[in-house]
């Protein structure tokens, strides 16, 4: 095999992405050890802690049920800041467009960016626009960066899960990835599944009211719930067990996954948050989440079982068996035969 | 091999049906099935083709048989 | 009711677990049953079925993943075709990652080949219709379940008068290797979990020879966890009672005769040939090639390409794994040189492959 080639899987958020980051990108650029990898960097200036993050958006199709690349780009960056327990304040936007892209479509994308930013109380304060010759990019790519302020001194991060903690999620799993995939050429699946694309900073504010009972906040985007929880297990050196029966799904996500042979635990979400919290606060936290519009279907889905250097993630299946869960490897491809 | 799933027939147009599972709709072809298929039937779909009609009577018989396993489950999981 | 969730009932599954344990205690020697369908392999891992079975009842995975048994030579040819100009390769998702001798379709896509994933071969025909100036080649792999669908796509292209739709066929049939493996003294298979959807096409009767002449218990089994547990219970019962017959656990989908229409479409478009199985070798009469009448749709005949010399991967034990002789954990490459991100052998590539399933769910 040709090791020089960058493959699609290197951008999937799964194990290939991790390898590329830890083998090449991080050691070359900064050298932050993997345990310090989170959704955003935390920097301190004059005693004030800030969260800082950047993300690029290359989704195909650009428009999908429940959203478009624009709201995705704004909400995604807001969520990365929110996952550090930060209050998002300012954002930048970089647009890279292909010659010939539609002005009307750009307007629609910008409108939803503005709406998403306003809705989350974030100001878009700077940006950049580039156009490349036809064929050098696929219609439009968007990069957003964001900065937020951390106004508490809680220790929240992927390495903070402790034995006994409970794992919570704010609602149904897999909606975004399935809404996008069903729209792709060659699959032609019709459903009412809409992307869950949403800004989670409001919900996070609510969650943080539980104070130091909150140990980990993570949004299970690319790679899905399975990959994100496995990362947490590895970073915190703990074992985690999920209860399959407790996992919330919309029926149509199960339907599409059944048709294409996909595992919804590896499907991307854009408005979901995984919370790892102390057991004594779990029920109160669940109530708190359920009282927020983005957490009505919140559920306790698992438990941190104990210390484990190998970060074992297990699932108790609906049928009573148990199995291990690993990170997403490469892209998840429809399997038919 | 051979991922195929049960879907309910919503409509039929010549050799093509629209079938549904859990609210997801997809076209499928009747080209390789000889049996008469009607709207409301459950069929088994593989790679866009109906390969079999779900025999609902047989399904119920199997489920009944499976139910007999249930009482013992109390001791099995204890 | 969706005919899936009802067959996942925890109490039923645990009930069968208890029943299997009780039955198996009546026979001191351990039992080994082979599943020859990748979807069974997936299901067994995904639902943690092995964790529910007593030590004396072992499940082994056979050559049931069509991608895994497809030889390097086929992949190399597909890659050579993908490099032709004005050519669109269409395929089921699994084939993308399979390593050939020196590349894979995924790498070729990264280099500029037009490789598209479709759900149905009819989607590939539609792409051919939309792109009259290009040739569209569908990678036809799969067993008896899939082959009729590919055959029908060729008939659909004929009906439309499409001349730019081609199939690179490597279809295989499963009963012959099952017979071959059942007489392997190293394996000692006590029974077969017969493939569910293959049986929907060929009918449960197809396994009579195996059960009645060769004395191997056969149970046609569905894919949901309660189906698999019931199927295993039926097999254990046959072994304990010293019987060997074909039973049909999956009677809601599979009949004894099978799907006659699909069988006739298959016979119309394909003819029987010898086939090379990765890891096993050539099994006479176990393959399907495009019949002479439809040679115009046969990519192998229509597109002369020079295919690189086949290289097998050193140290890979796919062959023994496909025959159920060793488990993935016994392969020296497993989880070291060979992972789903950089697979060495085909069993690690397809999500239905034994190694991939073991990697994802089994450790």
XYZ file of C-alpha atoms in Angstrom:
778
model
C 0.000 0.000 0.000
C 1.073 3.544 -0.694
C 1.668 5.279 2.631
C 2.138 8.666 1.020
C -1.495 8.964 -0.039
C -3.956 10.907 2.068
C -7.213 8.966 1.914
C -10.758 10.081 2.664
C -10.603 8.036 5.852
C -7.900 10.353 7.189
C -10.611 12.973 7.542
C -13.308 10.720 8.959
C -12.624 11.468 12.613
C -11.854 7.838 13.296
C -8.669 5.962 13.899
C -7.021 6.973 10.629
C -7.523 10.647 11.520
C -6.012 10.040 14.936
C -2.978 8.392 13.411
C -2.411 11.225 10.977
C -2.684 13.762 13.793
C -0.439 11.948 16.231
C 2.133 10.741 13.672
C 2.483 13.878 11.593
C 0.390 16.953 12.277
C 0.726 17.449 16.030
C 4.408 16.555 16.425
C 5.264 18.838 13.526
C 3.167 21.798 14.581
C 3.134 21.877 18.362
C 3.845 18.657 20.200
C 0.851 18.728 22.540
C 0.580 15.191 23.924
C -2.554 13.234 22.984
C -3.952 13.377 26.548
C -4.286 17.117 26.076
C -6.353 16.858 22.905
C -9.821 18.277 23.334
C -12.382 19.994 21.173
C -10.713 23.345 21.753
C -7.459 24.627 23.225
C -7.564 26.375 26.574
C -5.206 29.329 26.849
C -4.640 31.659 29.778
C -3.963 35.369 29.491
C -3.673 37.701 32.465
C -5.267 35.075 34.660
C -8.298 34.719 32.413
C -8.876 31.375 30.703
C -10.046 31.320 27.102
C -11.048 28.481 24.786
C -9.945 28.749 21.180
C -10.839 26.471 18.281
C -11.062 26.145 14.518
C -12.871 23.787 12.180
C -13.422 23.419 8.438
C -16.604 22.304 6.731
C -16.689 20.387 3.455
C -20.041 18.632 3.697
C -21.648 17.128 0.606
C -24.498 17.822 -0.068
C -24.354 21.503 0.952
C -28.044 21.545 1.766
C -29.645 18.689 3.653
C -32.825 18.158 5.650
C -32.508 20.193 8.833
C -29.722 22.498 7.769
C -26.881 23.414 5.460
C -23.122 23.851 5.519
C -23.528 27.351 6.966
C -25.328 26.568 10.202
C -23.087 23.535 10.552
C -19.993 25.731 10.375
C -21.263 28.156 13.007
C -22.777 25.623 15.382
C -19.843 23.241 15.089
C -17.355 25.827 16.295
C -19.690 27.095 19.006
C -20.042 23.523 20.225
C -16.309 22.931 20.298
C -15.993 25.940 22.603
C -18.987 24.912 24.672
C -17.469 21.443 25.216
C -14.646 23.132 27.122
C -17.247 24.744 29.357
C -16.552 28.090 27.680
C -19.020 30.832 26.807
C -18.531 31.439 23.063
C -18.015 35.106 22.223
C -16.483 35.787 18.809
C -16.055 33.978 15.532
C -14.218 34.286 12.238
C -15.416 32.915 8.926
C -13.287 31.872 5.957
C -15.086 31.124 2.695
C -13.390 29.231 -0.126
C -15.600 29.109 -3.185
C -15.298 27.476 -6.558
C -15.617 29.706 -9.584
C -19.193 29.466 -10.800
C -20.798 28.911 -7.408
C -24.304 30.321 -7.045
C -24.790 33.702 -5.382
C -28.302 32.702 -4.303
C -26.973 29.582 -2.590
C -24.247 31.626 -0.932
C -26.896 34.020 0.357
C -28.890 31.146 1.799
C -25.791 29.764 3.502
C -24.813 33.175 4.914
C -28.354 33.767 6.175
C -28.312 30.578 8.148
C -24.832 31.373 9.505
C -26.098 34.703 10.752
C -29.201 33.134 12.255
C -27.150 30.450 14.010
C -24.684 33.010 15.414
C -27.469 35.343 16.596
C -29.344 32.444 18.144
C -26.289 31.454 20.149
C -25.346 35.000 21.113
C -22.068 34.905 19.218
C -20.695 37.699 17.047
C -19.034 36.995 13.686
C -16.329 39.659 13.754
C -13.846 38.889 11.003
C -13.506 36.822 7.886
C -11.953 36.110 4.549
C -13.199 35.183 1.087
C -11.330 33.346 -1.661
C -12.422 32.028 -5.028
C -10.497 29.241 -6.771
C -10.757 28.187 -10.442
C -13.472 25.764 -11.395
C -12.626 22.205 -10.389
C -10.123 23.250 -7.701
C -12.705 23.038 -4.915
C -16.167 21.558 -4.596
C -18.517 24.599 -4.698
C -17.865 25.960 -1.200
C -15.723 25.131 1.803
C -16.086 27.060 5.060
C -13.641 27.476 7.901
C -14.696 28.995 11.198
C -12.633 29.825 14.255
C -14.021 30.862 17.591
C -12.982 32.137 20.947
C -14.854 31.827 24.214
C -14.255 32.742 27.799
C -14.117 30.215 30.647
C -15.802 31.759 33.654
C -15.440 28.912 36.129
C -12.546 26.899 37.504
C -14.005 23.445 36.975
C -11.723 20.751 35.611
C -13.576 19.545 32.522
C -11.894 17.456 29.849
C -11.672 14.119 28.167
C -9.257 12.889 30.833
C -11.538 13.637 33.793
C -13.930 10.656 33.793
C -13.823 8.700 37.063
C -14.970 5.241 38.080
C -18.639 5.262 39.036
C -19.484 8.244 36.813
C -22.589 8.108 34.648
C -22.689 8.804 30.905
C -25.553 10.954 29.610
C -26.630 12.113 26.175
C -29.135 14.859 25.337
C -31.150 12.980 22.707
C -31.405 10.714 19.683
C -28.225 9.396 18.083
C -27.141 9.553 14.428
C -29.633 12.030 12.918
C -27.102 14.298 11.219
C -24.994 11.640 9.533
C -28.030 9.747 8.325
C -29.823 12.876 7.037
C -26.735 13.705 4.975
C -26.035 10.178 3.784
C -29.630 9.521 2.692
C -29.349 12.516 0.340
C -26.242 11.224 -1.455
C -26.399 10.036 -5.024
C -26.724 6.317 -5.487
C -28.552 5.620 -2.226
C -31.877 7.382 -2.841
C -33.437 6.816 0.517
C -36.425 8.895 1.491
C -37.100 9.647 5.142
C -38.148 12.447 7.445
C -34.794 12.403 9.253
C -33.431 15.901 9.782
C -29.976 16.894 10.896
C -29.808 17.652 14.616
C -27.498 20.598 13.881
C -27.765 22.979 16.857
C -25.703 25.241 19.114
C -25.227 23.549 22.449
C -23.828 26.446 24.505
C -27.187 27.165 26.144
C -27.589 23.558 27.194
C -24.003 23.495 28.461
C -24.678 26.546 30.641
C -27.555 24.611 32.142
C -25.388 21.485 32.650
C -22.614 23.484 34.319
C -25.025 24.426 37.082
C -24.231 20.984 38.467
C -20.736 22.359 39.170
C -17.866 19.989 39.829
C -20.076 16.933 39.352
C -19.562 17.524 35.614
C -16.348 15.818 34.490
C -16.458 15.476 30.705
C -18.380 17.292 27.957
C -17.931 16.063 24.401
C -19.941 16.381 21.219
C -19.960 13.075 19.333
C -19.544 14.452 15.821
C -17.531 12.501 13.233
C -16.883 8.973 14.407
C -20.076 9.078 16.434
C -20.861 8.147 20.009
C -18.665 5.041 19.895
C -15.486 6.826 18.828
C -16.016 9.749 21.210
C -16.623 7.513 24.224
C -13.638 5.359 23.320
C -11.502 8.520 23.240
C -12.787 9.509 26.661
C -12.117 6.005 28.003
C -8.555 6.098 26.666
C -7.821 9.632 27.853
C -9.244 8.985 31.322
C -7.860 5.417 31.484
C -11.209 4.003 32.522
C -13.592 1.319 31.327
C -17.045 2.379 30.173
C -20.112 0.185 29.687
C -23.066 1.319 27.584
C -26.595 -0.030 27.856
C -27.837 -0.582 24.318
C -31.439 -0.541 25.504
C -30.998 2.966 26.888
C -29.652 4.496 23.666
C -32.170 6.923 22.148
C -32.703 6.576 18.388
C -35.191 7.947 15.913
C -36.841 5.066 14.085
C -35.735 6.200 10.637
C -32.074 6.214 11.701
C -32.456 2.569 12.628
C -34.183 1.993 9.286
C -31.434 3.574 7.184
C -28.759 1.789 9.193
C -30.563 -1.518 8.678
C -30.794 -0.952 4.921
C -27.155 0.079 4.495
C -25.629 -2.148 7.149
C -24.310 0.761 9.198
C -23.824 0.964 12.943
C -25.555 4.121 14.259
C -23.036 4.324 17.101
C -20.463 5.448 14.509
C -22.714 7.951 12.736
C -22.018 11.691 13.135
C -24.124 14.013 15.283
C -24.133 17.817 15.201
C -26.375 18.704 18.106
C -25.560 16.048 20.642
C -23.516 16.190 23.788
C -22.091 13.380 25.864
C -21.774 14.256 29.531
C -19.798 12.224 32.044
C -20.813 13.193 35.553
C -20.599 12.039 39.157
C -23.227 9.391 39.999
C -24.875 11.329 42.845
C -25.635 14.207 40.458
C -26.781 12.077 37.530
C -30.520 12.190 38.163
C -30.576 15.930 38.855
C -28.494 16.498 35.743
C -30.857 14.374 33.676
C -33.789 16.503 34.868
C -31.876 19.678 34.121
C -31.072 18.490 30.601
C -34.629 17.358 29.941
C -35.976 20.754 30.898
C -33.911 22.359 28.095
C -35.356 22.339 24.539
C -32.257 20.544 23.209
C -32.333 17.881 25.904
C -35.916 16.682 26.044
C -34.939 13.137 25.135
C -31.874 13.077 27.362
C -30.956 9.697 28.782
C -28.436 8.014 31.028
C -26.795 5.576 28.656
C -23.878 4.091 30.534
C -21.455 4.019 33.366
C -17.734 4.315 33.993
C -16.980 0.901 35.435
C -13.476 1.258 36.795
C -9.903 2.131 36.043
C -8.566 0.565 32.868
C -5.375 1.583 31.105
C -6.636 0.130 27.842
C -9.824 2.190 27.987
C -12.181 -0.689 27.327
C -15.572 0.384 25.988
C -18.272 -2.277 26.206
C -21.919 -2.496 25.365
C -24.608 -4.603 26.978
C -26.637 -5.460 23.902
C -30.433 -5.421 23.672
C -30.328 -9.181 23.556
C -28.355 -9.753 26.716
C -24.894 -10.404 25.255
C -21.931 -8.097 25.737
C -19.315 -6.962 23.272
C -16.427 -4.537 22.997
C -16.739 -1.328 20.988
C -13.781 0.140 19.126
C -13.196 3.420 17.338
C -14.415 4.010 13.827
C -11.852 2.676 11.388
C -11.780 4.554 8.103
C -15.003 5.783 6.546
C -18.173 3.889 7.380
C -19.265 2.430 4.039
C -22.629 1.006 3.160
C -22.353 -2.762 3.028
C -24.762 -4.766 0.990
C -23.203 -8.087 0.427
C -22.975 -11.778 3.057
C -26.277 -10.712 1.772
C -27.702 -8.046 3.958
C -31.427 -8.012 3.317
C -34.172 -6.538 5.412
C -37.930 -6.771 5.776
C -39.836 -3.804 4.332
C -43.538 -3.071 3.953
C -44.889 -2.468 0.458
C -46.447 0.998 0.125
C -47.152 1.098 -3.607
C -46.595 -0.905 -6.768
C -45.953 0.431 -10.255
C -45.265 -2.324 -12.764
C -42.042 -4.037 -11.753
C -41.141 -1.371 -9.197
C -42.395 -0.972 -5.659
C -41.881 1.613 -2.962
C -41.245 -0.094 0.354
C -40.725 1.237 3.845
C -38.971 0.342 7.089
C -39.113 2.530 10.213
C -40.286 5.488 8.115
C -37.536 5.119 5.491
C -38.707 4.662 1.911
C -36.849 3.123 -0.966
C -37.675 1.826 -4.415
C -37.170 -1.872 -5.038
C -37.546 -4.089 -8.075
C -39.823 -7.091 -8.498
C -37.728 -8.453 -11.378
C -36.525 -11.524 -9.510
C -39.623 -12.502 -7.571
C -42.311 -14.706 -9.059
C -44.798 -14.558 -6.217
C -47.708 -12.141 -6.324
C -46.850 -9.120 -4.147
C -49.547 -6.808 -2.836
C -49.614 -3.426 -1.113
C -49.258 -3.941 2.643
C -47.223 -7.135 2.263
C -43.866 -7.418 3.936
C -41.047 -8.305 1.574
C -37.347 -8.976 2.017
C -35.201 -6.504 0.057
C -31.569 -7.063 -0.941
C -29.563 -4.562 -3.010
C -32.738 -2.980 -4.364
C -34.473 -6.247 -5.250
C -37.297 -8.099 -3.536
C -35.919 -11.596 -2.978
C -38.736 -13.060 -0.911
C -42.144 -12.363 0.529
C -42.308 -12.365 4.315
C -44.655 -15.137 5.384
C -46.374 -13.425 8.292
C -48.053 -16.627 9.459
C -44.709 -18.399 9.694
C -43.258 -15.395 11.525
C -45.981 -15.624 14.149
C -45.424 -19.371 14.548
C -41.701 -18.740 15.152
C -42.475 -15.967 17.636
C -44.903 -18.231 19.507
C -42.242 -20.914 19.701
C -39.734 -18.363 20.952
C -42.114 -17.140 23.633
C -41.956 -20.579 25.215
C -38.369 -19.783 26.091
C -39.391 -16.840 28.221
C -40.408 -18.430 31.560
C -37.001 -20.060 31.899
C -35.283 -16.757 31.315
C -35.865 -15.813 34.954
C -33.466 -18.530 36.058
C -31.073 -17.886 33.183
C -30.473 -14.256 33.987
C -30.535 -14.740 37.774
C -44.061 -4.949 14.156
C -41.166 -4.655 11.727
C -40.041 -8.310 11.754
C -36.691 -7.337 13.222
C -37.119 -5.935 16.746
C -39.462 -8.767 17.743
C -36.602 -11.187 17.192
C -34.215 -9.409 19.568
C -36.075 -10.111 22.817
C -33.620 -10.372 25.678
C -35.704 -12.886 27.646
C -36.027 -15.143 24.617
C -32.309 -14.961 23.889
C -31.394 -15.681 27.499
C -33.965 -18.476 27.534
C -32.260 -20.133 24.588
C -28.887 -19.611 26.257
C -30.111 -21.596 29.258
C -31.648 -24.252 27.038
C -28.454 -24.636 24.987
C -26.408 -24.978 28.167
C -28.731 -27.669 29.497
C -28.790 -29.606 26.218
C -25.045 -29.428 25.711
C -24.441 -30.938 29.135
C -25.883 -34.150 27.749
C -22.844 -34.504 25.538
C -19.393 -34.362 27.084
C -17.493 -33.596 23.859
C -17.425 -29.999 22.676
C -19.362 -28.998 19.552
C -18.378 -26.623 16.764
C -20.827 -25.056 14.351
C -19.821 -23.044 11.326
C -21.648 -20.056 9.924
C -20.965 -19.411 6.254
C -22.561 -16.019 5.931
C -20.857 -12.730 6.732
C -24.102 -11.272 8.037
C -24.244 -14.111 10.572
C -20.637 -13.360 11.506
C -21.557 -9.712 12.060
C -24.685 -10.530 13.977
C -22.885 -13.003 16.247
C -20.280 -10.400 17.146
C -22.636 -7.453 17.256
C -25.057 -9.022 19.716
C -22.348 -10.680 21.765
C -23.775 -14.142 21.023
C -20.544 -15.956 21.933
C -20.692 -14.470 25.429
C -23.993 -16.322 25.895
C -22.896 -19.801 24.822
C -21.356 -22.448 27.071
C -17.702 -23.327 26.566
C -18.575 -26.590 24.869
C -20.471 -24.865 22.051
C -18.133 -23.048 19.702
C -19.080 -20.975 16.667
C -16.580 -20.746 13.832
C -16.738 -18.408 10.872
C -16.461 -19.853 7.389
C -15.931 -18.347 3.935
C -19.156 -16.338 3.954
C -17.980 -12.865 3.118
C -17.999 -12.482 -0.678
C -15.489 -9.653 -0.560
C -13.113 -11.765 1.528
C -13.116 -14.768 -0.789
C -12.616 -12.645 -3.915
C -9.035 -13.253 -5.071
C -6.413 -10.551 -5.552
C -6.474 -11.117 -9.280
C -10.059 -9.827 -9.478
C -9.239 -6.674 -7.492
C -6.177 -6.094 -9.664
C -8.341 -6.328 -12.770
C -10.914 -3.924 -11.323
C -8.103 -1.496 -10.534
C -6.726 -1.801 -14.073
C -10.202 -1.067 -15.460
C -10.628 1.922 -13.143
C -7.540 3.432 -14.760
C -9.123 3.388 -18.251
C -10.386 6.718 -19.525
C -14.107 7.526 -19.501
C -14.793 4.724 -17.057
C -16.954 4.819 -13.960
C -16.566 1.971 -11.491
C -19.697 1.295 -9.480
C -19.642 -0.999 -6.491
C -21.071 -1.953 -3.152
C -19.219 -0.109 -0.400
C -17.268 -3.057 0.963
C -15.120 -3.508 -2.132
C -13.513 -0.092 -1.890
C -10.924 -0.909 0.726
C -9.898 -4.382 -0.445
C -6.164 -4.448 -1.113
C -5.111 -5.867 -4.450
C -1.509 -6.754 -5.186
C -0.273 -3.170 -4.969
C -3.252 -0.822 -4.643
C -6.940 -0.629 -3.751
C -9.931 1.085 -5.346
C -9.893 3.612 -2.524
C -6.323 4.538 -3.413
C -7.249 4.700 -7.079
C -10.098 7.040 -6.199
C -7.628 9.220 -4.316
C -5.533 9.253 -7.503
C -8.473 10.337 -9.638
C -10.400 7.234 -10.668
C -14.185 7.644 -10.766
C -15.372 5.058 -8.247
C -18.921 5.323 -6.929
C -20.744 3.433 -4.220
C -24.266 2.316 -5.047
C -26.930 0.524 -3.045
C -28.305 -1.454 -5.952
C -26.926 -2.580 -9.334
C -29.977 -0.819 -10.785
C -28.464 2.446 -9.516
C -25.398 1.576 -11.593
C -27.634 1.043 -14.634
C -29.162 4.476 -13.952
C -25.672 6.009 -13.867
C -24.968 4.353 -17.238
C -28.167 5.837 -18.614
C -27.166 9.326 -17.391
C -23.620 9.059 -18.750
C -23.984 7.735 -22.313
C -20.439 8.791 -23.250
C -18.835 6.799 -20.457
C -18.710 3.127 -19.699
C -20.061 2.081 -16.326
C -18.595 -1.077 -14.845
C -20.331 -2.716 -11.905
C -18.258 -4.976 -9.682
C -20.402 -8.077 -9.435
C -19.394 -10.003 -6.355
C -21.600 -11.970 -4.031
C -23.265 -15.291 -3.572
C -26.612 -16.635 -4.740
C -28.506 -13.794 -3.054
C -26.739 -11.069 -4.980
C -26.081 -12.802 -8.298
C -29.752 -12.727 -9.434
C -29.857 -8.989 -8.729
C -26.798 -8.482 -10.917
C -28.331 -10.745 -13.569
C -31.501 -8.657 -13.480
C -29.469 -5.460 -13.892
C -28.007 -6.913 -17.091
C -31.523 -7.762 -18.283
C -32.621 -4.203 -17.428
C -29.711 -2.804 -19.452
C -30.653 -5.120 -22.347
C -34.225 -3.899 -22.164
C -33.070 -0.279 -22.342
C -30.650 -1.030 -25.165
C -27.788 0.294 -23.022
C -24.427 -0.597 -24.476
C -22.291 1.183 -21.864
C -23.189 -0.957 -18.837
C -20.764 -3.751 -18.011
C -20.340 -6.196 -15.164
C -17.056 -7.573 -13.878
C -18.411 -10.786 -12.418
C -16.923 -12.972 -9.705
C -20.001 -14.597 -8.271
C -19.761 -17.735 -6.219
C -22.083 -20.403 -4.929
C -21.871 -21.629 -1.352
C -22.977 -25.296 -1.119
C -19.806 -26.760 -2.718
C -17.315 -25.191 -0.298
C -19.626 -26.233 2.535
C -19.301 -29.823 1.366
C -15.561 -29.462 1.001
C -15.136 -28.034 4.502
C -17.428 -30.618 6.084
C -15.053 -33.385 5.039
C -11.968 -31.591 6.376
C -10.721 -33.755 9.247
C -8.895 -30.823 10.858
C -12.102 -28.847 11.158
C -14.615 -31.384 12.474
C -17.717 -29.302 11.868
C -20.664 -30.603 13.898
C -23.224 -28.591 11.994
C -23.893 -25.639 9.743
C -25.723 -22.433 10.486
C -26.917 -22.218 6.890
C -27.029 -18.803 5.218
C -30.417 -17.134 5.477
C -30.766 -15.078 2.337
C -28.837 -17.403 0.054
C -31.412 -19.968 1.118
C -34.236 -17.585 0.204
C -32.989 -17.970 -3.374
C -31.768 -21.563 -3.561
C -34.198 -23.064 -1.015
C -33.514 -25.103 2.119
C -33.549 -28.297 0.038
C -30.124 -27.337 -1.296
C -28.545 -28.562 1.937
C -30.188 -31.996 1.940
C -27.127 -33.686 0.467
C -24.947 -32.263 3.210
C -27.278 -33.354 5.980
C -28.547 -36.657 4.651
C -25.552 -38.069 2.779
C -22.662 -36.470 4.651
C -24.327 -36.499 8.039
C -23.844 -32.837 8.858
C -26.754 -31.202 10.690
C -27.975 -28.084 8.875
C -30.245 -25.326 10.151
C -31.242 -22.449 7.891
C -31.106 -19.581 10.361
C -32.229 -15.944 10.399
C -29.994 -13.034 11.389
C -31.608 -11.568 14.472
C -30.168 -12.648 17.821
C -33.183 -14.758 18.804
C -33.012 -16.426 15.378
C -29.329 -17.263 15.805
C -29.875 -18.607 19.324
C -32.822 -20.717 18.184
C -30.766 -21.983 15.243
C -27.892 -22.967 17.532
C -30.324 -24.661 19.912
C -31.737 -26.700 16.991
C -28.213 -27.712 15.965
C -27.224 -28.705 19.503
C -30.418 -30.736 19.758
C -29.647 -32.579 16.513
C -26.130 -33.383 17.698
C -27.298 -34.569 21.103
C -30.004 -36.715 19.533
C -27.542 -38.063 16.962
C -29.541 -36.773 13.997
C -28.555 -34.933 10.882
C -31.227 -33.272 8.836
C -32.050 -29.916 7.338
C -34.240 -27.731 9.517
C -35.594 -24.345 8.594
C -35.570 -21.903 11.508
C -36.113 -18.975 9.102
C -39.374 -20.250 7.632
C -40.824 -16.735 7.539
C -38.517 -15.954 4.616
C -37.069 -19.221 3.316
C -39.022 -21.977 1.601
C -37.797 -25.476 0.769
C -37.815 -24.799 -2.973
C -36.478 -21.249 -2.885
C -37.198 -18.406 -5.278
C -37.827 -20.019 -8.686
C -37.957 -16.729 -10.594
C -34.571 -15.659 -9.233
C -33.156 -19.089 -10.045
C -34.332 -18.814 -13.647
C -32.993 -15.257 -14.088
C -29.700 -16.533 -12.723
C -29.643 -19.475 -15.132
C -30.499 -17.195 -18.045
C -27.659 -14.713 -17.552
C -24.974 -16.766 -15.843
C -23.428 -20.139 -16.429
C -21.559 -22.301 -13.980
C -17.753 -22.092 -13.973
C -14.814 -22.979 -11.777
C -13.991 -20.310 -9.236
C -10.968 -19.305 -7.249
C -11.652 -18.684 -3.590
C -9.120 -16.594 -1.756
C -7.407 -18.800 0.771
C -9.045 -21.985 -0.447
C -8.061 -22.237 -4.089
C -10.052 -23.271 -7.125
C -13.282 -25.138 -6.428
C -14.648 -26.645 -9.650
C -18.218 -25.627 -10.425
C -18.475 -23.111 -7.580
C -18.579 -19.941 -9.648
C -20.898 -18.075 -11.992
C -19.742 -16.347 -15.154
C -21.737 -14.255 -17.599
C -23.243 -16.599 -20.205
C -22.201 -16.408 -23.855
C -25.511 -14.777 -24.857
C -24.700 -11.804 -22.647
C -20.972 -11.590 -23.404
C -21.439 -7.984 -24.539
C -21.986 -7.080 -20.864
C -18.965 -8.989 -19.587
C -16.279 -6.478 -18.625
C -13.626 -9.163 -18.550
C -14.314 -10.032 -22.206
C -15.082 -6.544 -23.514
C -12.277 -4.611 -21.817
C -8.847 -6.011 -22.485
C -6.563 -4.628 -19.793
C -3.171 -5.790 -18.724
C -3.384 -6.909 -15.140
C -0.328 -6.752 -12.924
C 1.193 -9.948 -11.631
C -0.650 -11.146 -8.555
C 1.186 -10.856 -5.278
C -0.155 -12.463 -2.125
C 0.398 -10.811 1.203
C 3.124 -12.416 3.281
C 2.166 -13.824 6.640
C -1.570 -13.196 6.194
C -3.623 -16.142 7.443
C -6.870 -15.151 5.709
C -6.926 -18.541 4.006
C -6.946 -20.469 7.271
C -9.344 -17.977 8.812
C -11.755 -18.309 5.883
C -11.696 -22.049 6.359
C -12.386 -21.619 10.064
C -9.108 -23.284 10.986
C -7.739 -20.445 13.043
C -9.412 -17.499 14.678
C -8.296 -13.942 13.824
C -6.548 -13.763 17.182
C -4.202 -16.555 16.059
C -2.962 -14.579 13.050
C 0.405 -12.921 13.691
C -0.656 -9.845 11.746
C -4.002 -9.280 13.494
C -4.133 -5.898 15.228
C -0.446 -5.392 14.459
C 0.351 -5.053 10.753
C -3.288 -5.682 9.834
C -6.010 -3.337 11.061
C -9.174 -2.025 9.413
C -7.342 1.213 8.541
C -4.527 -0.607 6.796
C -5.798 -4.097 6.091
C -3.388 -6.716 4.828
C -5.927 -9.435 4.158
C -9.443 -9.269 2.837
C -10.956 -10.643 6.050
C -10.023 -7.347 7.671
C -11.483 -5.251 4.887
C -15.137 -5.983 4.514
C -17.066 -5.101 7.637
C -18.465 -8.616 7.323
C -15.034 -10.165 7.285
C -14.233 -12.317 10.283
C -11.164 -10.267 11.209
C -12.933 -6.913 10.866
C -15.838 -8.124 12.976
C -13.444 -9.520 15.558
C -11.486 -6.260 15.563
C -14.534 -4.070 15.906
C -16.553 -6.134 18.325
C -14.628 -9.107 19.514
C -11.785 -8.077 21.745
